[in-house]
Structure formats: structure tokens, C-alpha cells
């Protein structure tokens, strides 16, 4: 359905592994969204919709598309280090690296990298992969001491691209994660209480109201 081709057993296995790896991953941003939405006792369609909105952001599930764009922009193995230096000089983030929890290489990235290699062995190599490996090496030299290593999105895009489903990275991620979001929905309902965090206001008190046209 993703590329209008019948997969062989190997491709089916690769895709299955990807879906399993992405299915659930504790309290990430989209799962948190799903739980907050679930806690209002709305329906599962609304829960999944709110989680998808969160997943699509480039700091979350949208990162793998940005990784592919970045590898295309780098264009050659020789350009990896000049590209990285320019990005770091402008304080830009390198997509597919860093994680709030993992301060080592994301274990899912290691599995996806192996899958990517198997895919390239079977279907033919991809320059983007050589660029990615060099980028991982260069980033670990420059940012490894700050715990910034490849996350799940770094190699997943390469796998999906080789499987010819380029524009569907976030939907594929969502297909997998629906299982986790709905498991959290059921768990939330077992002891539900609506999420209602407090906030700490640190601004000025007793400010006069100024009509919008006078501001
Ligand atoms: C995933 C991510 C959002 C985690 O964020 P976080 O733990 O809150 O970390 P922060 O965004 O606060 O960054 C902490 C520091 O590390 C740096 N950093 C984090 N990820 C970085 C990256 N990918 N490239 C360069 N620097 C990075 C930040 O610039 C910041 O530096 P500073 O302290 O000098 O300001 C973050 O690493 C990121 O934006 N990565 C790129 C997007 C991505 O791949 N997302 C998919 C996640 S699975």
C-alpha cells in the first residue's frame, strides 16, 4: 500500500521490525498528548489526532524527513565536516541527533542502521548512507561529550527511503505508534483523573488593563 508493490519476505520483515521499534517508547511528546486528551474521556479518534499533531513536529517524529533533506543538502562525504561546522557555528540543531533521555546512541538507531545496511546489501547502496555514517562520526567527535548521538530518526528515514515511501515517514511512524497511544488510553482509563497541571506565574501582578488599540 505504501509503494504499490507486493513486498517480499525480507522487506516485510524490515518493515515489521520498524513498526515494532516505533510502537511504544514511554512518555514521549505524542504519547503525553494522547494521555492528556484521553484523560478528558474523549473518543479514541480525537486521542490519535492530538498525538499525530504532536508527532508531526520536526523535534519529534518529523525529524526523519528533515534528516533525508539534510543528507541531500550535504551531497557528498567530503562536505560532511564543513556542513557540520557551519551548522554548529550558527547554533543550528543537527536533525536526527540528541534525545531527552538517551545520552548514548539510541538503541533503536543501532537496530535501524543494521536494517539499512541489510537493505543496501540487497537492493544496492545509497550515497546518503555513506554521508550519514560520516556525519555520525563527525557529530560524535564534536558533540559526543555532551551526550548527543543518533536517535531513532537518524537511520529510519534512510530505511523508508530505500523502501520507496519517501513522503510517508510521519504516517508510517503514526501507524506504528497508534498501538502504543491506544494502550496508554486504556491504561489511563483504568485510574483516570483529568490532567490539570498547575503553573507558576512569575510575571508582574496588578497590571492595569490597556485596551488593544491603545497598546
Ligand atoms: C530531541 C531533542 C528535542 C531533545 O531535546 P532536549 O533534551 O530538550 O535538549 P535541548 O533541545 O534542550 O538541547 C540541549 C543542548 O544540546 C544541544 N543539542 C541538542 N540536540 C542537538 C542537536 N541535534 N544538534 C545540535 N545541538 C543539539 C542544544 O543546542 C542545547 O545546547 P545549549 O545547552 O548550548 O543551548 C533535541 O536533541 C533535538 O532537537 N534534536 C534534533 C531533532 C530530532 O532529531 N528529534 C527527534 C527526536 S527522537
PDB file of N, CA and C in Angstrom, residues 113-182:
ATOM      1  N   UNK A 113      20.119   1.006  11.840  1.00  0.00           N
ATOM      2  CA  UNK A 113      21.317   1.093  10.995  1.00  0.00           C
ATOM      3  C   UNK A 113      21.636  -0.280  10.400  1.00  0.00           C
ATOM      4  N   UNK A 114      21.522  -1.318  11.233  1.00  0.00           N
ATOM      5  CA  UNK A 114      21.773  -2.673  10.712  1.00  0.00           C
ATOM      6  C   UNK A 114      20.764  -3.020   9.613  1.00  0.00           C
ATOM      7  N   UNK A 115      19.495  -2.634   9.837  1.00  0.00           N
ATOM      8  CA  UNK A 115      18.468  -2.897   8.814  1.00  0.00           C
ATOM      9  C   UNK A 115      18.807  -2.160   7.521  1.00  0.00           C
ATOM     10  N   UNK A 116      19.240  -0.896   7.664  1.00  0.00           N
ATOM     11  CA  UNK A 116      19.597  -0.099   6.478  1.00  0.00           C
ATOM     12  C   UNK A 116      20.707  -0.800   5.714  1.00  0.00           C
ATOM     13  N   UNK A 117      21.711  -1.302   6.454  1.00  0.00           N
ATOM     14  CA  UNK A 117      22.828  -1.980   5.782  1.00  0.00           C
ATOM     15  C   UNK A 117      22.346  -3.218   5.035  1.00  0.00           C
ATOM     16  N   UNK A 118      21.449  -3.980   5.683  1.00  0.00           N
ATOM     17  CA  UNK A 118      20.917  -5.188   5.017  1.00  0.00           C
ATOM     18  C   UNK A 118      20.155  -4.805   3.745  1.00  0.00           C
ATOM     19  N   UNK A 119      19.388  -3.712   3.845  1.00  0.00           N
ATOM     20  CA  UNK A 119      18.628  -3.250   2.677  1.00  0.00           C
ATOM     21  C   UNK A 119      19.560  -2.861   1.540  1.00  0.00           C
ATOM     22  N   UNK A 120      20.632  -2.118   1.876  1.00  0.00           N
ATOM     23  CA  UNK A 120      21.552  -1.670   0.832  1.00  0.00           C
ATOM     24  C   UNK A 120      22.302  -2.858   0.230  1.00  0.00           C
ATOM     25  N   UNK A 121      22.624  -3.860   1.072  1.00  0.00           N
ATOM     26  CA  UNK A 121      23.288  -5.058   0.534  1.00  0.00           C
ATOM     27  C   UNK A 121      22.404  -5.736  -0.498  1.00  0.00           C
ATOM     28  N   UNK A 122      21.107  -5.752  -0.182  1.00  0.00           N
ATOM     29  CA  UNK A 122      20.194  -6.481  -1.077  1.00  0.00           C
ATOM     30  C   UNK A 122      19.779  -5.651  -2.299  1.00  0.00           C
ATOM     31  N   UNK A 123      19.542  -4.361  -2.054  1.00  0.00           N
ATOM     32  CA  UNK A 123      18.955  -3.556  -3.130  1.00  0.00           C
ATOM     33  C   UNK A 123      19.944  -2.594  -3.786  1.00  0.00           C
ATOM     34  N   UNK A 124      21.165  -2.558  -3.262  1.00  0.00           N
ATOM     35  CA  UNK A 124      22.141  -1.616  -3.814  1.00  0.00           C
ATOM     36  C   UNK A 124      22.362  -0.445  -2.870  1.00  0.00           C
ATOM     37  N   UNK A 125      23.584   0.068  -2.888  1.00  0.00           N
ATOM     38  CA  UNK A 125      23.980   1.111  -1.933  1.00  0.00           C
ATOM     39  C   UNK A 125      23.330   2.461  -2.187  1.00  0.00           C
ATOM     40  N   UNK A 126      23.564   3.363  -1.267  1.00  0.00           N
ATOM     41  CA  UNK A 126      22.975   4.693  -1.355  1.00  0.00           C
ATOM     42  C   UNK A 126      24.007   5.664  -0.792  1.00  0.00           C
ATOM     43  N   UNK A 127      24.357   6.679  -1.590  1.00  0.00           N
ATOM     44  CA  UNK A 127      25.347   7.661  -1.145  1.00  0.00           C
ATOM     45  C   UNK A 127      24.931   8.298   0.181  1.00  0.00           C
ATOM     46  N   UNK A 128      23.625   8.487   0.363  1.00  0.00           N
ATOM     47  CA  UNK A 128      23.138   9.106   1.608  1.00  0.00           C
ATOM     48  C   UNK A 128      23.592   8.325   2.831  1.00  0.00           C
ATOM     49  N   UNK A 129      23.696   7.009   2.694  1.00  0.00           N
ATOM     50  CA  UNK A 129      24.125   6.198   3.840  1.00  0.00           C
ATOM     51  C   UNK A 129      25.587   6.493   4.181  1.00  0.00           C
ATOM     52  N   UNK A 130      26.440   6.594   3.168  1.00  0.00           N
ATOM     53  CA  UNK A 130      27.858   6.907   3.426  1.00  0.00           C
ATOM     54  C   UNK A 130      27.981   8.283   4.077  1.00  0.00           C
ATOM     55  N   UNK A 131      27.162   9.212   3.623  1.00  0.00           N
ATOM     56  CA  UNK A 131      27.177  10.557   4.218  1.00  0.00           C
ATOM     57  C   UNK A 131      26.708  10.470   5.678  1.00  0.00           C
ATOM     58  N   UNK A 132      25.677   9.656   5.916  1.00  0.00           N
ATOM     59  CA  UNK A 132      25.136   9.528   7.280  1.00  0.00           C
ATOM     60  C   UNK A 132      26.178   8.955   8.238  1.00  0.00           C
ATOM     61  N   UNK A 133      26.908   7.934   7.771  1.00  0.00           N
ATOM     62  CA  UNK A 133      27.915   7.300   8.642  1.00  0.00           C
ATOM     63  C   UNK A 133      29.016   8.310   8.982  1.00  0.00           C
ATOM     64  N   UNK A 134      29.427   9.082   7.999  1.00  0.00           N
ATOM     65  CA  UNK A 134      30.472  10.093   8.232  1.00  0.00           C
ATOM     66  C   UNK A 134      29.941  11.183   9.183  1.00  0.00           C
ATOM     67  N   UNK A 135      28.668  11.536   9.000  1.00  0.00           N
ATOM     68  CA  UNK A 135      28.081  12.570   9.864  1.00  0.00           C
ATOM     69  C   UNK A 135      27.996  12.068  11.309  1.00  0.00           C
ATOM     70  N   UNK A 136      27.603  10.810  11.474  1.00  0.00           N
ATOM     71  CA  UNK A 136      27.548  10.256  12.838  1.00  0.00           C
ATOM     72  C   UNK A 136      28.929  10.344  13.491  1.00  0.00           C
ATOM     73  N   UNK A 137      29.960   9.977  12.720  1.00  0.00           N
ATOM     74  CA  UNK A 137      31.325  10.018  13.254  1.00  0.00           C
ATOM     75  C   UNK A 137      31.701  11.461  13.635  1.00  0.00           C
ATOM     76  N   UNK A 138      31.419  12.409  12.731  1.00  0.00           N
ATOM     77  CA  UNK A 138      31.815  13.806  12.965  1.00  0.00           C
ATOM     78  C   UNK A 138      31.043  14.396  14.149  1.00  0.00           C
ATOM     79  N   UNK A 139      29.739  14.083  14.236  1.00  0.00           N
ATOM     80  CA  UNK A 139      28.945  14.630  15.356  1.00  0.00           C
ATOM     81  C   UNK A 139      29.419  14.025  16.671  1.00  0.00           C
ATOM     82  N   UNK A 140      29.743  12.736  16.671  1.00  0.00           N
ATOM     83  CA  UNK A 140      30.173  12.151  17.948  1.00  0.00           C
ATOM     84  C   UNK A 140      31.507  12.753  18.389  1.00  0.00           C
ATOM     85  N   UNK A 141      32.361  13.107  17.432  1.00  0.00           N
ATOM     86  CA  UNK A 141      33.622  13.771  17.816  1.00  0.00           C
ATOM     87  C   UNK A 141      33.352  15.155  18.411  1.00  0.00           C
ATOM     88  N   UNK A 142      32.394  15.878  17.815  1.00  0.00           N
ATOM     89  CA  UNK A 142      32.169  17.279  18.236  1.00  0.00           C
ATOM     90  C   UNK A 142      31.206  17.391  19.415  1.00  0.00           C
ATOM     91  N   UNK A 143      30.186  16.508  19.459  1.00  0.00           N
ATOM     92  CA  UNK A 143      29.126  16.690  20.463  1.00  0.00           C
ATOM     93  C   UNK A 143      28.969  15.502  21.406  1.00  0.00           C
ATOM     94  N   UNK A 144      29.784  14.460  21.180  1.00  0.00           N
ATOM     95  CA  UNK A 144      29.643  13.247  21.999  1.00  0.00           C
ATOM     96  C   UNK A 144      29.823  13.524  23.483  1.00  0.00           C
ATOM     97  N   UNK A 145      30.721  14.444  23.815  1.00  0.00           N
ATOM     98  CA  UNK A 145      30.948  14.712  25.251  1.00  0.00           C
ATOM     99  C   UNK A 145      29.731  15.387  25.884  1.00  0.00           C
ATOM    100  N   UNK A 146      28.781  15.869  25.040  1.00  0.00           N
ATOM    101  CA  UNK A 146      27.536  16.452  25.589  1.00  0.00           C
ATOM    102  C   UNK A 146      26.387  15.448  25.503  1.00  0.00           C
ATOM    103  N   UNK A 147      26.725  14.211  25.165  1.00  0.00           N
ATOM    104  CA  UNK A 147      25.703  13.159  25.125  1.00  0.00           C
ATOM    105  C   UNK A 147      24.793  13.259  23.908  1.00  0.00           C
ATOM    106  N   UNK A 148      25.290  13.832  22.820  1.00  0.00           N
ATOM    107  CA  UNK A 148      24.453  13.969  21.612  1.00  0.00           C
ATOM    108  C   UNK A 148      24.906  12.947  20.566  1.00  0.00           C
ATOM    109  N   UNK A 149      24.036  11.958  20.353  1.00  0.00           N
ATOM    110  CA  UNK A 149      24.300  10.843  19.445  1.00  0.00           C
ATOM    111  C   UNK A 149      23.067  10.612  18.577  1.00  0.00           C
ATOM    112  N   UNK A 150      23.153   9.730  17.558  1.00  0.00           N
ATOM    113  CA  UNK A 150      21.981   9.491  16.711  1.00  0.00           C
ATOM    114  C   UNK A 150      20.781   8.982  17.513  1.00  0.00           C
ATOM    115  N   UNK A 151      19.611   9.495  17.161  1.00  0.00           N
ATOM    116  CA  UNK A 151      18.372   8.991  17.754  1.00  0.00           C
ATOM    117  C   UNK A 151      17.645   8.133  16.712  1.00  0.00           C
ATOM    118  N   UNK A 152      16.458   7.675  17.060  1.00  0.00           N
ATOM    119  CA  UNK A 152      15.725   6.721  16.213  1.00  0.00           C
ATOM    120  C   UNK A 152      15.486   7.265  14.808  1.00  0.00           C
ATOM    121  N   UNK A 153      15.397   8.592  14.690  1.00  0.00           N
ATOM    122  CA  UNK A 153      15.044   9.176  13.391  1.00  0.00           C
ATOM    123  C   UNK A 153      16.215   9.254  12.425  1.00  0.00           C
ATOM    124  N   UNK A 154      17.428   9.037  12.914  1.00  0.00           N
ATOM    125  CA  UNK A 154      18.565   9.257  12.025  1.00  0.00           C
ATOM    126  C   UNK A 154      18.620   8.216  10.899  1.00  0.00           C
ATOM    127  N   UNK A 155      18.444   6.948  11.240  1.00  0.00           N
ATOM    128  CA  UNK A 155      18.526   5.922  10.195  1.00  0.00           C
ATOM    129  C   UNK A 155      17.163   5.480   9.677  1.00  0.00           C
ATOM    130  N   UNK A 156      16.077   5.818  10.386  1.00  0.00           N
ATOM    131  CA  UNK A 156      14.767   5.314   9.926  1.00  0.00           C
ATOM    132  C   UNK A 156      14.404   5.913   8.563  1.00  0.00           C
ATOM    133  N   UNK A 157      14.726   7.177   8.357  1.00  0.00           N
ATOM    134  CA  UNK A 157      14.404   7.814   7.078  1.00  0.00           C
ATOM    135  C   UNK A 157      15.104   7.112   5.915  1.00  0.00           C
ATOM    136  N   UNK A 158      16.378   6.708   6.166  1.00  0.00           N
ATOM    137  CA  UNK A 158      17.123   6.023   5.102  1.00  0.00           C
ATOM    138  C   UNK A 158      16.473   4.687   4.754  1.00  0.00           C
ATOM    139  N   UNK A 159      15.989   3.998   5.801  1.00  0.00           N
ATOM    140  CA  UNK A 159      15.318   2.708   5.563  1.00  0.00           C
ATOM    141  C   UNK A 159      14.040   2.939   4.758  1.00  0.00           C
ATOM    142  N   UNK A 160      13.233   3.911   5.186  1.00  0.00           N
ATOM    143  CA  UNK A 160      11.959   4.150   4.490  1.00  0.00           C
ATOM    144  C   UNK A 160      12.195   4.645   3.056  1.00  0.00           C
ATOM    145  N   UNK A 161      13.221   5.470   2.908  1.00  0.00           N
ATOM    146  CA  UNK A 161      13.501   5.978   1.559  1.00  0.00           C
ATOM    147  C   UNK A 161      13.875   4.813   0.623  1.00  0.00           C
ATOM    148  N   UNK A 162      14.714   3.898   1.135  1.00  0.00           N
ATOM    149  CA  UNK A 162      15.134   2.753   0.302  1.00  0.00           C
ATOM    150  C   UNK A 162      13.948   1.852  -0.009  1.00  0.00           C
ATOM    151  N   UNK A 163      12.933   1.893   0.877  1.00  0.00           N
ATOM    152  CA  UNK A 163      11.726   1.096   0.614  1.00  0.00           C
ATOM    153  C   UNK A 163      10.723   1.884  -0.231  1.00  0.00           C
ATOM    154  N   UNK A 164      11.154   3.051  -0.723  1.00  0.00           N
ATOM    155  CA  UNK A 164      10.369   3.866  -1.656  1.00  0.00           C
ATOM    156  C   UNK A 164       9.071   4.394  -1.075  1.00  0.00           C
ATOM    157  N   UNK A 165       9.149   4.889   0.143  1.00  0.00           N
ATOM    158  CA  UNK A 165       7.938   5.509   0.696  1.00  0.00           C
ATOM    159  C   UNK A 165       8.293   6.887   1.247  1.00  0.00           C
ATOM    160  N   UNK A 166       8.933   7.687   0.403  1.00  0.00           N
ATOM    161  CA  UNK A 166       9.579   8.929   0.824  1.00  0.00           C
ATOM    162  C   UNK A 166       8.665   9.927   1.535  1.00  0.00           C
ATOM    163  N   UNK A 167       7.455  10.133   1.028  1.00  0.00           N
ATOM    164  CA  UNK A 167       6.633  11.204   1.602  1.00  0.00           C
ATOM    165  C   UNK A 167       5.763  10.746   2.759  1.00  0.00           C
ATOM    166  N   UNK A 168       6.008   9.555   3.252  1.00  0.00           N
ATOM    167  CA  UNK A 168       5.068   8.989   4.228  1.00  0.00           C
ATOM    168  C   UNK A 168       5.732   8.636   5.554  1.00  0.00           C
ATOM    169  N   UNK A 169       6.850   9.303   5.848  1.00  0.00           N
ATOM    170  CA  UNK A 169       7.577   8.921   7.058  1.00  0.00           C
ATOM    171  C   UNK A 169       6.736   9.117   8.318  1.00  0.00           C
ATOM    172  N   UNK A 170       6.134  10.282   8.444  1.00  0.00           N
ATOM    173  CA  UNK A 170       5.360  10.524   9.668  1.00  0.00           C
ATOM    174  C   UNK A 170       4.129   9.620   9.731  1.00  0.00           C
ATOM    175  N   UNK A 171       3.397   9.435   8.615  1.00  0.00           N
ATOM    176  CA  UNK A 171       2.292   8.472   8.677  1.00  0.00           C
ATOM    177  C   UNK A 171       2.740   7.061   9.064  1.00  0.00           C
ATOM    178  N   UNK A 172       3.917   6.629   8.587  1.00  0.00           N
ATOM    179  CA  UNK A 172       4.384   5.279   8.958  1.00  0.00           C
ATOM    180  C   UNK A 172       4.648   5.230  10.472  1.00  0.00           C
ATOM    181  N   UNK A 173       5.288   6.271  10.970  1.00  0.00           N
ATOM    182  CA  UNK A 173       5.553   6.358  12.407  1.00  0.00           C
ATOM    183  C   UNK A 173       4.223   6.304  13.169  1.00  0.00           C
ATOM    184  N   UNK A 174       3.242   7.044  12.658  1.00  0.00           N
ATOM    185  CA  UNK A 174       1.936   7.081  13.339  1.00  0.00           C
ATOM    186  C   UNK A 174       1.248   5.715  13.305  1.00  0.00           C
ATOM    187  N   UNK A 175       1.357   5.010  12.164  1.00  0.00           N
ATOM    188  CA  UNK A 175       0.752   3.670  12.076  1.00  0.00           C
ATOM    189  C   UNK A 175       1.272   2.807  13.224  1.00  0.00           C
ATOM    190  N   UNK A 176       2.602   2.872  13.422  1.00  0.00           N
ATOM    191  CA  UNK A 176       3.209   2.060  14.484  1.00  0.00           C
ATOM    192  C   UNK A 176       2.763   2.530  15.853  1.00  0.00           C
ATOM    193  N   UNK A 177       2.740   3.838  16.025  1.00  0.00           N
ATOM    194  CA  UNK A 177       2.556   4.349  17.383  1.00  0.00           C
ATOM    195  C   UNK A 177       1.116   4.306  17.868  1.00  0.00           C
ATOM    196  N   UNK A 178       0.174   4.167  16.933  1.00  0.00           N
ATOM    197  CA  UNK A 178      -1.226   4.054  17.356  1.00  0.00           C
ATOM    198  C   UNK A 178      -1.370   2.936  18.397  1.00  0.00           C
ATOM    199  N   UNK A 179      -0.615   1.852  18.226  1.00  0.00           N
ATOM    200  CA  UNK A 179      -0.703   0.747  19.193  1.00  0.00           C
ATOM    201  C   UNK A 179      -0.330   1.238  20.594  1.00  0.00           C
ATOM    202  N   UNK A 180       0.772   1.979  20.677  1.00  0.00           N
ATOM    203  CA  UNK A 180       1.214   2.484  21.978  1.00  0.00           C
ATOM    204  C   UNK A 180       0.260   3.527  22.542  1.00  0.00           C
ATOM    205  N   UNK A 181      -0.197   4.447  21.678  1.00  0.00           N
ATOM    206  CA  UNK A 181      -1.108   5.502  22.158  1.00  0.00           C
ATOM    207  C   UNK A 181      -2.384   4.877  22.728  1.00  0.00           C
ATOM    208  N   UNK A 182      -2.912   3.875  22.020  1.00  0.00           N
ATOM    209  CA  UNK A 182      -4.179   3.298  22.484  1.00  0.00           C
ATOM    210  C   UNK A 182      -3.975   2.422  23.726  1.00  0.00           C
TER     211      UNK A 182
END
